[in-house]
Short mmCIF file of C-alpha atoms in Angstrom, two decimals:
data_model
loop_
_atom_site.label_atom_id
_atom_site.label_comp_id
_atom_site.label_asym_id
_atom_site.label_seq_id
_atom_site.Cartn_x
_atom_site.Cartn_y
_atom_site.Cartn_z
CA MET A 78 74.14 79.49 57.07
CA PRO A 79 72.54 81.08 60.16
CA ARG A 80 68.87 81.93 59.81
CA LEU A 81 67.89 85.57 60.23
CA SER A 82 66.84 86.12 63.74
CA ALA A 83 63.26 87.17 64.30
CA ILE A 84 62.38 90.58 65.88
CA HIS A 85 59.67 90.23 68.65
CA CYS A 86 59.84 93.94 69.93
CA GLU A 87 57.18 95.86 67.96
CA PRO A 88 58.90 99.27 68.01
CA LEU A 89 62.18 97.79 66.61
CA GLN A 90 60.22 95.98 63.76
CA ALA A 91 58.54 99.39 63.05
CA LEU A 92 61.92 101.02 62.96
CA LEU A 93 63.27 98.33 60.63
CA ASP A 94 60.39 98.80 58.25
CA GLN A 95 61.20 102.50 58.05
CA GLN A 96 64.75 101.73 56.98
CA ARG A 97 63.70 99.73 54.02
CA PHE A 98 64.84 102.33 51.52
CA THR A 99 67.75 103.87 53.48
CA PRO A 100 71.07 104.33 51.56
CA ARG A 101 73.83 101.89 52.32
CA ASP A 102 76.07 104.35 53.98
CA THR A 103 73.38 105.42 56.29
CA LEU A 104 72.56 101.72 57.22
CA LEU A 105 76.26 101.33 58.16
CA ARG A 106 76.07 104.25 60.57
CA ASP A 107 72.83 102.80 61.96
CA ILE A 108 74.56 99.52 62.66
CA ALA A 109 77.39 101.20 64.51
CA ARG A 110 75.02 103.28 66.66
CA ALA A 111 72.97 100.17 67.46
CA GLU A 112 76.14 98.31 68.56
CA GLN A 113 76.97 101.30 70.84
CA LEU A 114 73.48 101.46 72.22
CA ALA A 115 73.51 97.81 73.25
CA SER A 116 76.42 98.53 75.74
CA GLU A 117 74.36 101.26 77.42
CA ILE A 118 71.02 99.52 77.92
CA ARG A 119 70.06 98.18 81.36
CA PRO A 120 67.54 95.35 81.58
CA GLU A 121 65.58 96.77 84.39
CA VAL A 122 64.94 100.21 82.73
CA GLU A 123 62.13 101.08 80.34
CA TYR A 124 63.22 103.25 77.31
CA PRO A 125 60.81 105.45 75.12
CA GLU A 126 60.40 104.40 71.54
CA ASP A 127 61.38 107.68 70.25
CA TRP A 128 64.57 107.84 72.12
CA ILE A 129 65.47 104.37 70.85
CA ALA A 130 64.80 105.52 67.28
CA TYR A 131 66.96 108.67 67.84
CA ARG A 132 69.92 106.66 69.20
CA ILE A 133 69.97 104.27 66.24
CA THR A 134 69.00 106.60 63.37
CA ALA A 135 70.08 110.02 64.73
CA TYR A 136 66.38 111.07 63.95
CA ARG A 137 63.90 111.57 66.68
CA PRO A 138 60.28 110.84 65.45
CA ASP A 139 57.56 113.15 66.80
CA LEU A 140 55.22 110.60 68.50
CA ASP A 141 52.19 111.55 70.54
CA ALA A 142 52.49 108.59 72.93
CA PRO A 143 55.80 106.81 72.46
CA ALA A 144 55.75 103.26 73.76
CA LEU A 145 58.02 102.16 76.64
CA VAL A 146 60.20 99.28 75.78
CA PRO A 147 61.62 97.17 78.62
CA GLY A 148 65.35 97.06 78.52
CA ARG A 149 65.38 93.33 78.75
CA ALA A 150 63.26 93.13 75.49
CA LEU A 151 65.35 95.72 73.64
CA LEU A 152 68.55 93.83 74.57
CA SER A 153 67.00 90.61 73.25
CA ASP A 154 66.12 92.06 69.90
CA LEU A 155 69.01 94.54 69.12
CA SER A 156 71.25 91.85 67.59
CA ALA A 157 68.32 90.66 65.44
CA LEU A 158 67.70 94.29 64.30
CA VAL A 159 71.42 94.64 63.34
CA GLU A 160 71.29 91.40 61.46
CA HIS A 161 68.33 92.64 59.33
CA LEU A 162 70.17 96.04 58.77
CA CYS A 163 73.28 94.13 57.66
CA GLU A 164 71.28 92.10 55.20
CA ALA A 165 69.71 95.23 53.81
CA ALA A 166 73.17 96.80 53.46
CA GLN A 167 74.63 93.56 51.91
CA LEU A 168 77.67 93.50 54.15
CA CYS A 169 80.74 91.75 52.91
CA ALA A 170 84.16 90.97 54.46
CA ASP A 171 85.42 94.43 53.55
CA ASP A 172 82.75 96.10 55.63
CA LEU A 173 83.78 94.38 58.93
CA PRO A 174 86.05 96.10 61.43
CA VAL A 175 89.63 95.00 61.71
CA ASP A 176 90.07 91.95 63.99
CA ALA A 177 86.38 91.11 64.05
CA PHE A 178 85.65 87.83 65.88
CA SER A 179 83.78 84.93 64.38
CA ILE A 180 81.54 82.76 66.47
CA GLU A 181 84.22 80.15 66.73
CA SER A 182 87.07 82.60 67.68
CA LEU A 183 84.81 84.26 70.29
CA ALA A 184 83.77 80.94 71.75
CA SER A 185 87.46 79.95 72.12
CA ARG A 186 88.32 83.33 73.62
CA TRP A 187 85.69 82.94 76.35
CA ARG A 188 86.07 79.16 76.65
CA VAL A 189 82.28 78.58 76.05
CA ALA A 190 80.16 76.70 73.52
CA ARG A 191 78.62 78.15 70.32
CA LYS A 192 75.15 77.81 71.83
CA THR A 193 76.35 79.99 74.82
CA ILE A 194 77.37 82.80 72.28
CA GLU A 195 73.89 82.52 70.85
CA ARG A 196 72.39 82.96 74.35
CA TYR A 197 74.63 85.94 74.96
CA ARG A 198 73.29 87.57 71.86
CA ARG A 199 69.91 87.80 73.63
CA ARG A 200 71.81 89.70 76.48
CA GLY A 201 73.03 92.42 74.09
CA LEU A 202 75.95 90.90 72.31
CA VAL A 203 75.38 92.28 68.88
CA ALA A 204 76.52 90.39 65.75
CA ARG A 205 76.94 91.75 62.21
CA ARG A 206 75.72 89.41 59.47
CA TRP A 207 77.91 89.30 56.27
CA ARG A 208 78.19 87.06 53.16
CA ASP A 209 81.33 85.38 52.02
CA PRO A 210 82.37 85.22 48.31
CA ALA A 211 80.29 81.95 47.98
CA GLY A 212 77.24 83.78 49.21
CA LEU A 213 76.99 82.08 52.60
CA ALA A 214 75.82 84.10 55.54
CA ARG A 215 78.19 84.43 58.52
CA LEU A 216 78.19 86.31 61.82
CA ALA A 217 81.01 88.56 63.10
CA PHE A 218 81.46 90.56 66.28
CA ALA A 219 83.17 93.92 66.31
CA PRO A 220 86.02 94.24 68.79
CA ASN A 221 84.41 97.10 70.54
CA VAL A 222 81.22 95.16 70.95
CA VAL A 223 83.17 92.33 72.51
CA ALA A 224 85.09 94.63 74.84
CA ALA A 225 81.94 96.30 76.11
CA PHE A 226 80.26 93.03 76.71
CA GLU A 227 83.24 91.84 78.66
CA ARG A 228 83.13 94.87 80.86
CA THR A 229 79.39 94.61 81.65
CA HIS A 230 79.29 90.80 82.11
CA GLN A 231 82.64 90.08 83.66
CA SER A 232 81.39 87.61 86.34
CA LEU A 233 79.00 85.92 83.83
CA LEU A 234 82.04 85.19 81.53
CA GLN A 235 84.27 84.08 84.34
CA ARG A 236 81.66 81.49 85.58
CA ALA A 237 80.98 80.35 82.03
CA GLY A 238 84.66 79.92 81.30
CA ALA A 239 85.33 78.00 84.52
CA PHE A 240 82.50 75.49 83.61
CA SER A 241 83.47 72.08 82.50
CA ARG A 242 81.48 68.98 81.75
CA ILE A 243 81.79 65.75 83.93
CA ASP A 244 84.03 63.47 81.94
CA ASP A 245 84.05 59.64 82.29
CA GLN A 246 86.97 59.70 84.73
CA GLU A 247 85.29 62.12 87.07
CA ALA A 248 82.00 60.13 86.73
CA ASP A 249 83.63 56.94 87.71
CA ALA A 250 85.23 58.83 90.83
CA LEU A 251 81.81 60.05 91.91
CA ALA A 252 80.31 56.52 91.41
CA GLN A 253 83.09 55.06 93.62
CA SER A 254 82.69 57.79 96.27
CA ALA A 255 78.92 57.01 96.26
CA ALA A 256 79.56 53.34 96.80
CA ARG A 257 82.02 53.97 99.75
CA ALA A 258 79.48 56.42 101.33
CA LEU A 259 76.74 53.84 101.12
CA ALA A 260 78.99 51.26 102.51
CA ALA A 261 79.72 53.39 105.59
CA ALA A 262 76.05 54.52 106.06
CA PRO A 263 73.70 51.97 104.33
CA ASN A 264 70.52 53.89 105.46
CA ALA A 265 71.69 57.19 103.67
CA THR A 266 69.00 58.84 101.51
CA MET A 267 69.70 59.57 97.79
CA THR A 268 69.18 63.38 98.47
CA GLY A 269 71.71 63.27 101.37
CA LEU A 270 74.19 61.36 99.29
CA VAL A 271 73.86 63.66 96.33
CA ASP A 272 74.31 66.83 98.59
CA THR A 273 77.44 65.34 100.15
CA LEU A 274 79.10 64.42 96.99
CA ALA A 275 78.16 67.85 95.33
CA GLN A 276 79.98 69.66 98.30
CA GLN A 277 83.04 67.39 98.11
CA SER A 278 83.35 67.60 94.23
CA GLY A 279 82.36 71.23 93.77
CA ARG A 280 79.71 70.13 91.31
CA SER A 281 76.07 71.02 91.38
CA ALA A 282 73.54 68.64 93.06
CA PRO A 283 71.56 68.12 89.81
CA ALA A 284 74.85 67.19 87.86
CA VAL A 285 75.81 64.71 90.49
CA ARG A 286 72.31 63.22 90.60
CA ARG A 287 72.40 62.65 86.77
CA VAL A 288 75.74 60.81 87.13
CA LEU A 289 74.31 58.54 89.74
CA ASP A 290 71.13 57.98 87.74
CA GLU A 291 73.25 56.83 84.78
CA THR A 292 75.74 54.79 86.81
CA GLY A 293 73.59 53.79 89.80
CA PRO A 294 72.48 50.27 88.67
CA SER A 295 76.17 49.24 88.30
CA ILE A 296 77.06 50.37 91.89
CA PRO A 297 76.19 47.98 94.69
CA GLY A 298 73.64 49.63 96.98
CA VAL A 299 72.96 52.59 94.68
CA THR A 300 69.54 52.61 92.87
CA ALA A 301 68.42 55.38 90.52
CA PRO A 302 65.23 56.94 91.83
CA LYS A 303 62.10 56.31 89.76
CA ARG A 304 60.88 59.26 87.94
CA GLY A 305 57.77 59.96 85.97
CA ALA A 306 59.74 61.54 83.05
CA PRO A 307 63.41 61.91 81.98
CA HIS A 308 65.20 65.18 82.28
CA LEU A 309 64.45 67.14 79.05
CA SER A 310 66.81 69.86 77.96
CA ARG A 311 65.61 73.19 76.64
CA GLY A 312 66.51 72.17 73.11
CA ILE A 313 64.50 69.01 73.32
CA GLU A 314 61.55 70.96 74.86
CA ARG A 315 61.66 73.36 71.99
CA ARG A 316 61.63 70.39 69.47
CA ILE A 317 58.71 68.86 71.23
CA ALA A 318 56.78 72.16 71.20
CA ARG A 319 57.47 72.41 67.39
CA ALA A 320 56.26 68.94 66.90
CA VAL A 321 53.05 69.68 68.69
CA ALA A 322 52.55 72.88 66.72
CA PHE A 323 53.17 70.81 63.59
CA GLY A 324 50.28 68.59 64.47
CA ILE A 325 52.09 65.36 65.26
CA ARG A 326 50.32 63.09 67.62
CA PRO A 327 51.45 63.31 71.23
CA GLY A 328 51.83 59.57 71.54
CA LEU A 329 54.43 59.54 68.71
CA ILE A 330 56.27 62.50 70.34
CA ALA A 331 56.29 60.77 73.74
CA GLU A 332 57.70 57.72 72.12
CA ARG A 333 60.38 59.56 70.19
CA TYR A 334 61.59 61.42 73.38
CA GLY A 335 61.02 58.64 75.93
CA CYS A 336 58.46 60.68 77.98
CA THR A 337 54.76 60.51 78.64
CA ARG A 338 51.91 62.10 76.75
CA LEU A 339 51.29 64.33 79.85
CA THR A 340 54.89 65.50 79.67
CA VAL A 341 54.48 66.44 76.02
CA HIS A 342 51.38 68.50 76.80
CA ARG A 343 53.11 70.22 79.69
CA VAL A 344 56.24 71.01 77.67
CA ALA A 345 54.02 72.53 74.83
CA VAL A 346 52.20 74.64 77.48
CA ARG A 347 55.48 75.89 79.06
CA GLU A 348 56.89 76.82 75.65
CA GLN A 349 53.77 78.65 74.78
CA ALA A 350 53.99 80.59 78.11
CA ARG A 351 57.58 81.53 77.64
CA GLN A 352 56.71 82.84 74.10
CA LEU A 353 53.74 84.76 75.48
CA LYS A 354 55.82 86.31 78.29
CA ARG A 355 58.38 87.59 75.82
CA LEU A 356 55.53 88.98 73.58
CA CYS A 357 53.70 90.74 76.34
CA ALA A 358 56.84 92.59 77.28
CA THR A 359 56.42 94.72 74.04
CA LEU A 360 52.64 95.36 74.68
CA PRO A 361 51.16 98.60 76.17
CA SER A 362 50.00 98.48 79.70
CA GLY A 363 47.77 101.00 81.59
CA ASP A 364 47.57 101.86 85.17
CA ASP A 365 43.93 102.55 84.98
CA GLY A 366 42.23 99.59 83.12
CA LEU A 367 39.85 100.32 80.34
CA ASP A 368 36.20 99.27 80.79
CA VAL A 369 35.99 95.76 79.34
CA ASP A 370 32.15 96.37 78.87
CA VAL A 371 33.04 97.96 75.51
CA LEU A 372 33.90 94.43 74.28
CA ASP A 373 30.03 93.92 74.12
CA HIS A 374 29.74 96.85 71.60
CA PRO A 375 28.62 95.47 68.21
CA ILE A 376 31.59 96.84 66.30
CA VAL A 377 33.91 95.15 68.70
CA ALA A 378 31.97 91.93 69.42
CA HIS A 379 31.39 91.29 65.75
CA ALA A 380 34.92 90.94 64.21
CA PRO A 381 34.75 88.77 61.16
CA PRO A 382 37.79 88.29 59.01
CA ILE A 383 38.66 91.24 56.63
CA SER A 384 39.16 90.61 52.91
CA PRO A 385 41.36 93.45 51.71
CA ILE A 386 41.02 94.73 48.16
CA LEU A 387 44.34 94.32 46.45
CA ASP A 388 43.33 95.41 42.93
CA PRO A 389 44.32 99.20 42.64
CA ARG A 390 41.30 100.10 40.53
CA GLN A 391 38.79 98.22 42.66
CA LEU A 392 40.44 99.83 45.75
CA ALA A 393 39.81 103.38 44.33
CA ASP A 394 36.28 102.52 43.45
CA ALA A 395 35.58 101.27 46.91
CA VAL A 396 37.27 104.27 48.59
CA ALA A 397 35.09 106.58 46.60
CA THR A 398 31.96 105.14 48.08
CA ASP A 399 33.33 104.62 51.63
CA PRO A 400 31.16 106.59 54.18
CA PRO A 401 33.01 108.79 56.73
CA ALA A 402 34.10 106.92 59.79
CA ASP A 403 31.61 107.26 62.60
CA ALA A 404 33.21 108.91 65.60
CA PRO A 405 31.40 106.83 68.32
CA GLU A 406 32.00 103.55 66.53
CA GLU A 407 35.70 104.48 66.01
CA ARG A 408 36.16 105.28 69.60
CA ALA A 409 34.51 102.00 70.65
CA LEU A 410 36.61 100.05 68.19
CA MET A 411 39.93 101.53 69.46
CA THR A 412 38.87 101.40 73.08
CA GLY A 413 38.25 97.61 72.57
CA HIS A 414 41.48 97.16 70.81
CA ARG A 415 43.48 98.86 73.55
CA ALA A 416 41.55 96.98 76.32
CA LEU A 417 42.28 93.56 74.88
CA LEU A 418 46.01 94.55 74.47
CA GLU A 419 46.27 95.63 78.11
CA ARG A 420 44.35 92.66 79.34
CA ALA A 421 46.64 90.29 77.43
CA ALA A 422 49.70 92.20 78.84
CA ALA A 423 48.51 91.90 82.37
CA VAL A 424 48.10 88.15 82.03
CA GLY A 425 51.49 87.85 80.35
CA HIS A 426 53.33 89.84 83.01
CA GLY A 427 51.98 87.50 85.72
CA ILE A 428 52.76 84.22 84.06
CA ASP A 429 55.26 81.91 85.63
CA PRO A 430 56.77 79.98 82.72
CA ALA A 431 57.78 77.11 85.00
CA ARG A 432 54.13 76.54 86.10
CA PRO A 433 51.91 78.35 83.59
CA ASN A 434 48.14 78.31 83.79
CA GLN A 435 46.92 77.06 80.40
CA ARG A 436 43.52 78.72 80.55
CA LEU A 437 45.17 82.20 81.33
CA CYS A 438 47.66 81.69 78.42
CA ASP A 439 44.80 80.80 76.08
CA ARG A 440 42.80 83.78 77.25
CA ALA A 441 45.71 86.11 76.56
CA LEU A 442 46.40 84.68 73.08
CA THR A 443 42.72 84.87 72.22
CA ASP A 444 42.69 88.58 73.34
CA LEU A 445 45.55 89.28 71.10
CA ARG A 446 43.85 87.51 68.06
CA TRP A 447 40.79 89.56 68.76
CA ALA A 448 42.94 92.81 68.95
CA LEU A 449 44.40 92.07 65.48
CA ARG A 450 40.88 91.72 64.12
CA LEU A 451 39.98 95.10 65.37
CA ARG A 452 43.29 96.56 64.14
CA ALA A 453 42.55 95.18 60.65
CA ARG A 454 39.09 96.70 60.83
CA ALA A 455 40.66 100.15 61.83
CA ILE A 456 42.99 99.96 58.78
CA GLU A 457 40.04 99.34 56.55
CA MET A 458 38.26 102.44 57.93
CA GLN A 459 41.44 104.47 57.21
CA ARG A 460 42.11 103.26 53.69
CA SER A 461 40.53 106.36 52.16
CA LEU A 462 42.77 108.51 54.17
CA ILE A 463 45.80 106.58 53.12
CA LEU A 464 45.11 106.95 49.45
CA ARG A 465 44.52 110.70 49.95
CA THR A 466 47.78 110.97 51.79
CA ILE A 467 49.66 109.33 48.90
CA GLU A 468 48.06 111.59 46.34
CA SER A 469 48.82 114.65 48.47
CA ARG A 470 52.43 113.67 49.05
CA THR A 471 53.15 112.82 45.41
CA GLY A 472 50.96 115.41 43.74
CA LEU A 473 49.59 112.85 41.39
CA SER A 474 46.22 111.04 41.22
CA TRP A 475 46.23 107.45 42.34
CA HIS A 476 45.40 106.38 38.69
CA HIS A 477 48.37 108.23 37.27
CA LEU A 478 51.06 106.62 39.57
CA ALA A 479 53.51 104.19 38.07
CA SER A 480 52.73 100.59 39.01
CA ALA A 481 55.91 99.91 41.01
CA ALA A 482 55.70 103.29 42.75
CA ALA A 483 51.99 102.76 43.73
CA VAL A 484 52.69 99.34 45.18
CA GLN A 485 55.66 100.65 47.26
CA LEU A 486 53.89 103.81 48.42
CA HIS A 487 50.79 101.95 49.46
CA LEU A 488 52.89 99.50 51.40
CA VAL A 489 54.84 102.10 53.22
CA ALA A 490 51.87 104.32 53.98
CA THR A 491 49.88 101.32 55.18
CA ARG A 492 52.57 100.00 57.49
CA ALA A 493 53.04 103.49 59.06
CA ALA A 494 49.30 103.79 59.52
CA THR A 495 49.28 100.36 61.19
CA ASP A 496 51.94 101.40 63.59
CA ALA A 497 49.96 104.58 64.44
CA ILE A 498 46.86 102.55 65.03
CA ALA A 499 48.84 100.06 67.24
CA ARG A 500 50.07 102.92 69.40
CA PHE A 501 46.77 104.86 69.53
CA ASP A 502 45.38 105.21 73.16
CA PRO A 503 41.82 106.39 73.19
CA ARG A 504 42.22 107.75 76.77
CA ARG A 505 44.12 110.61 75.27
CA GLY A 506 41.28 111.71 73.22
CA GLY A 507 41.09 112.73 69.57
CA ARG A 508 40.40 111.01 66.49
CA LEU A 509 42.35 108.28 64.69
CA ALA A 510 42.82 110.27 61.43
CA ALA A 511 45.38 112.70 62.93
CA PRO A 512 48.10 110.15 63.98
CA VAL A 513 47.43 108.04 60.92
CA SER A 514 47.87 111.01 58.54
CA ILE A 515 51.03 112.21 60.33
CA ALA A 516 52.63 108.80 60.35
CA ALA A 517 51.79 108.07 56.71
CA ASN A 518 53.15 111.49 55.66
CA ARG A 519 56.40 110.99 57.49
CA ALA A 520 56.95 107.54 56.07
CA LEU A 521 56.26 108.67 52.54
CA ALA A 522 58.52 111.70 52.71
CA GLY A 523 61.50 109.35 53.03
CA ILE A 524 60.99 107.49 49.80
CA VAL A 525 58.97 109.81 47.37
CA GLN A 526 62.18 111.33 46.06
CA GLU A 527 63.69 107.86 45.26
CA LEU A 528 60.78 106.53 43.09
CA THR A 529 59.68 107.21 39.60
CA LEU A 530 56.12 108.29 40.38
CA ALA A 531 54.29 108.99 37.09
CA ARG A 532 53.95 106.48 34.36
CA PRO A 533 55.02 107.51 30.98
CA LEU A 534 52.59 109.18 28.62
CA ARG A 535 50.78 106.80 26.12
CA SER A 536 51.80 103.86 28.31
CA ALA A 537 49.13 101.47 29.34
CA GLN A 538 48.96 101.02 33.05
CA GLN A 539 50.18 97.52 33.97
CA ARG A 540 48.10 95.33 36.02
CA PHE A 541 49.62 94.92 39.47
CA VAL A 542 48.63 93.72 42.94
CA LEU A 543 49.01 95.64 46.23
CA ALA A 544 50.45 94.03 49.25
CA SER A 545 47.93 92.90 51.78
CA PRO A 546 47.71 95.16 54.77
CA LEU A 547 46.93 92.17 56.90
CA ASP A 548 50.32 90.62 56.65
CA HIS A 549 52.12 93.08 58.84
CA LEU A 550 49.57 93.88 61.60
CA ALA A 551 52.14 93.32 64.37
CA SER A 552 55.52 91.85 64.76
CA TRP A 553 54.05 89.07 66.97
CA GLN A 554 51.18 88.31 64.52
CA SER A 555 52.58 84.91 63.49
CA SER A 556 52.80 83.81 67.05
CA VAL A 557 49.09 84.15 67.83
CA GLU A 558 47.30 83.71 64.52
CA PRO A 559 46.17 80.29 63.18
CA HIS A 560 47.85 78.88 60.07
CA ARG A 561 47.08 81.10 57.09
CA HIS A 562 45.77 77.99 55.27
CA LEU A 563 43.22 77.13 57.83
CA PRO A 564 40.37 78.99 56.18
CA ASP A 565 41.11 76.97 52.96
CA ILE A 566 40.97 73.54 54.44
CA ILE A 567 38.25 74.13 57.11
CA GLY A 568 35.58 72.89 54.66
CA CYS A 569 37.49 69.59 54.24
CA LEU A 570 37.33 68.71 57.93
CA GLN A 571 34.67 66.76 59.77
CA ASP A 572 31.61 68.83 60.35
CA THR A 573 32.18 68.97 64.06
CA ASP A 574 35.87 69.88 63.81
CA ALA A 575 34.94 72.52 61.29
CA ALA A 576 32.34 74.06 63.52
CA LEU A 577 34.63 74.08 66.60
CA LEU A 578 37.54 75.74 64.82
CA ALA A 579 35.24 78.30 62.96
CA MET A 580 34.10 79.46 66.40
CA ARG A 581 37.50 79.37 67.98
CA TYR A 582 39.22 81.39 65.22
CA ALA A 583 36.20 83.43 64.11
CA LEU A 584 35.96 82.04 60.65
CA PRO A 585 32.84 81.51 58.44
CA PRO A 586 30.42 79.96 58.91
CA ALA A 587 30.55 80.68 62.64
CA ALA A 588 27.37 82.46 64.02
CA ALA A 589 27.48 86.12 64.82
CA PRO A 590 28.69 87.74 67.02
CA ILE A 591 31.97 86.41 65.55
CA HIS A 592 35.22 87.02 67.28
CA PRO A 593 38.03 84.75 68.49
CA ARG A 594 37.17 82.61 71.55
CA THR A 595 39.02 80.57 74.07
CA ILE A 596 39.07 76.86 74.19
CA THR A 597 36.98 76.92 77.36
CA GLU A 598 34.32 79.19 75.73
CA VAL A 599 34.03 76.89 72.72
CA ALA A 600 33.89 73.81 74.89
CA GLN A 601 31.10 75.23 76.94
CA THR A 602 29.13 76.32 73.91
CA PHE A 603 29.34 72.89 72.16
CA GLY A 604 29.18 70.85 75.29
CA VAL A 605 32.53 69.02 74.68
CA THR A 606 35.81 68.66 76.49
CA PRO A 607 38.72 71.04 75.82
CA ALA A 608 40.72 67.99 74.75
CA ARG A 609 38.20 67.63 71.84
CA ILE A 610 39.01 71.08 70.57
CA ILE A 611 42.77 70.56 70.93
CA GLY A 612 42.41 67.37 68.96
CA ALA A 613 40.47 69.24 66.23
CA GLU A 614 43.33 71.71 65.96
CA ARG A 615 45.80 68.95 65.71
CA ARG A 616 43.81 67.20 62.90
CA ALA A 617 43.54 70.56 61.06
CA ARG A 618 47.28 70.98 61.24
CA ARG A 619 47.75 67.54 59.81
CA ALA A 620 45.32 68.31 56.92
CA ILE A 621 47.24 71.53 56.15
CA ARG A 622 50.60 69.55 56.11
CA THR A 623 49.09 66.97 53.84
CA ARG A 624 47.77 69.69 51.40
CA LEU A 625 51.13 71.44 51.32
CA ALA A 626 53.15 68.30 50.91
#
């Protein structure tokens, strides 16, 4: 059963959240429009967020400052968006177009592997997700989607279809040719030999070199060159990075994959850089950088974790005593939020995934964690407005709403407010309340008619818990935040490890001002090496894994 693809593009994730209660027929039309859109997107062009929403839903949202989405990022996530829409619509075989292609039939048509089809999906090949009578999820490709992809990627498909692997017979022929060439020219270099054989065979030089590396010791005069580490495929590199993130010791990983500990570290950094570069493609960027001195403002520099109130009665009581948001503090908060996002985006755009700078990657990831803390603080400052908007839209007091309706309305309004906060640019002026109120009102307008709002008379209000507003701060939140169980186990770690991680991730009992910090900053503060902090993170992951086992 294929796993649901993740959406990394924040505007697409926001669009998906808004379709949560859309009727099934409308979802089917959205799916068809998204498939059509994929064939028209160009990777090098940037597209405004409201235009994307209009092309998919036939509704253009009125956004004050629509984000620009790179075409490459949009193409990469359109198939994932359609998958989620299909899952919401609960597609079955009857909903598929006539003569739809499965992954197997499409791979056979193009003479490529299944993994190649998966890579093409990140280029705009949109798949529909449906379930068979047994409940298993499968993927299908509409004929018009396949035809459009063939038109726009003709040369790519021709090259892929002509590709073939070197079989044993061809490998033996290359080995014999190498032996004859060395007999004729004993002083020939390995590089020259590989280039000659590549030209003669029509194969790439790396492919020929791999054959000689494997067969070299059995050929007189051919010796495989010594290398510091074996060639690692992208799949193995991803598995190594996941193992590192899981807290497995680098020595064990190196032994498992036949490489060095240094190679394990470099692979993990490269994977982190690739992920960061994809993430930063969805972040806002400004031509005129914001003043980073605002990061020293107390409301920005002191960003402790927020503990949201999830009990509806307690939330109403807290909102009743909330003071009005202070305009200068709000402006400083949102300026710091935007400055951190733009600084991270600038780093991400300049990263070379082949040779990433680990310190710069860590700086960008730390800035994003810090920005999420400020975003959470901004949501807390707007919680009174969110409740008032719900009451205004429904015409009912918060205490008189039915339990299920209150939970759903609060979730929808909070997510819409979060999206408005994420897009807010303080350079344009104005207060945060206006875009938050507009976004929440529009989001609520689409679902108010579908819910039973008032609880029955003489019916005791059931106890219920609101969804945490901190779980959906950004589509890329899980990529930058520490494990959610880290605050729970930090007290069980060694004192030094606990102090290092508390400062790094701005967790109690770190000293104020408390905000996320880079590995270098923590190392300088405690007078330890960066490796010591990385080791503390690894031990914390193992402790979490042990607790969850």
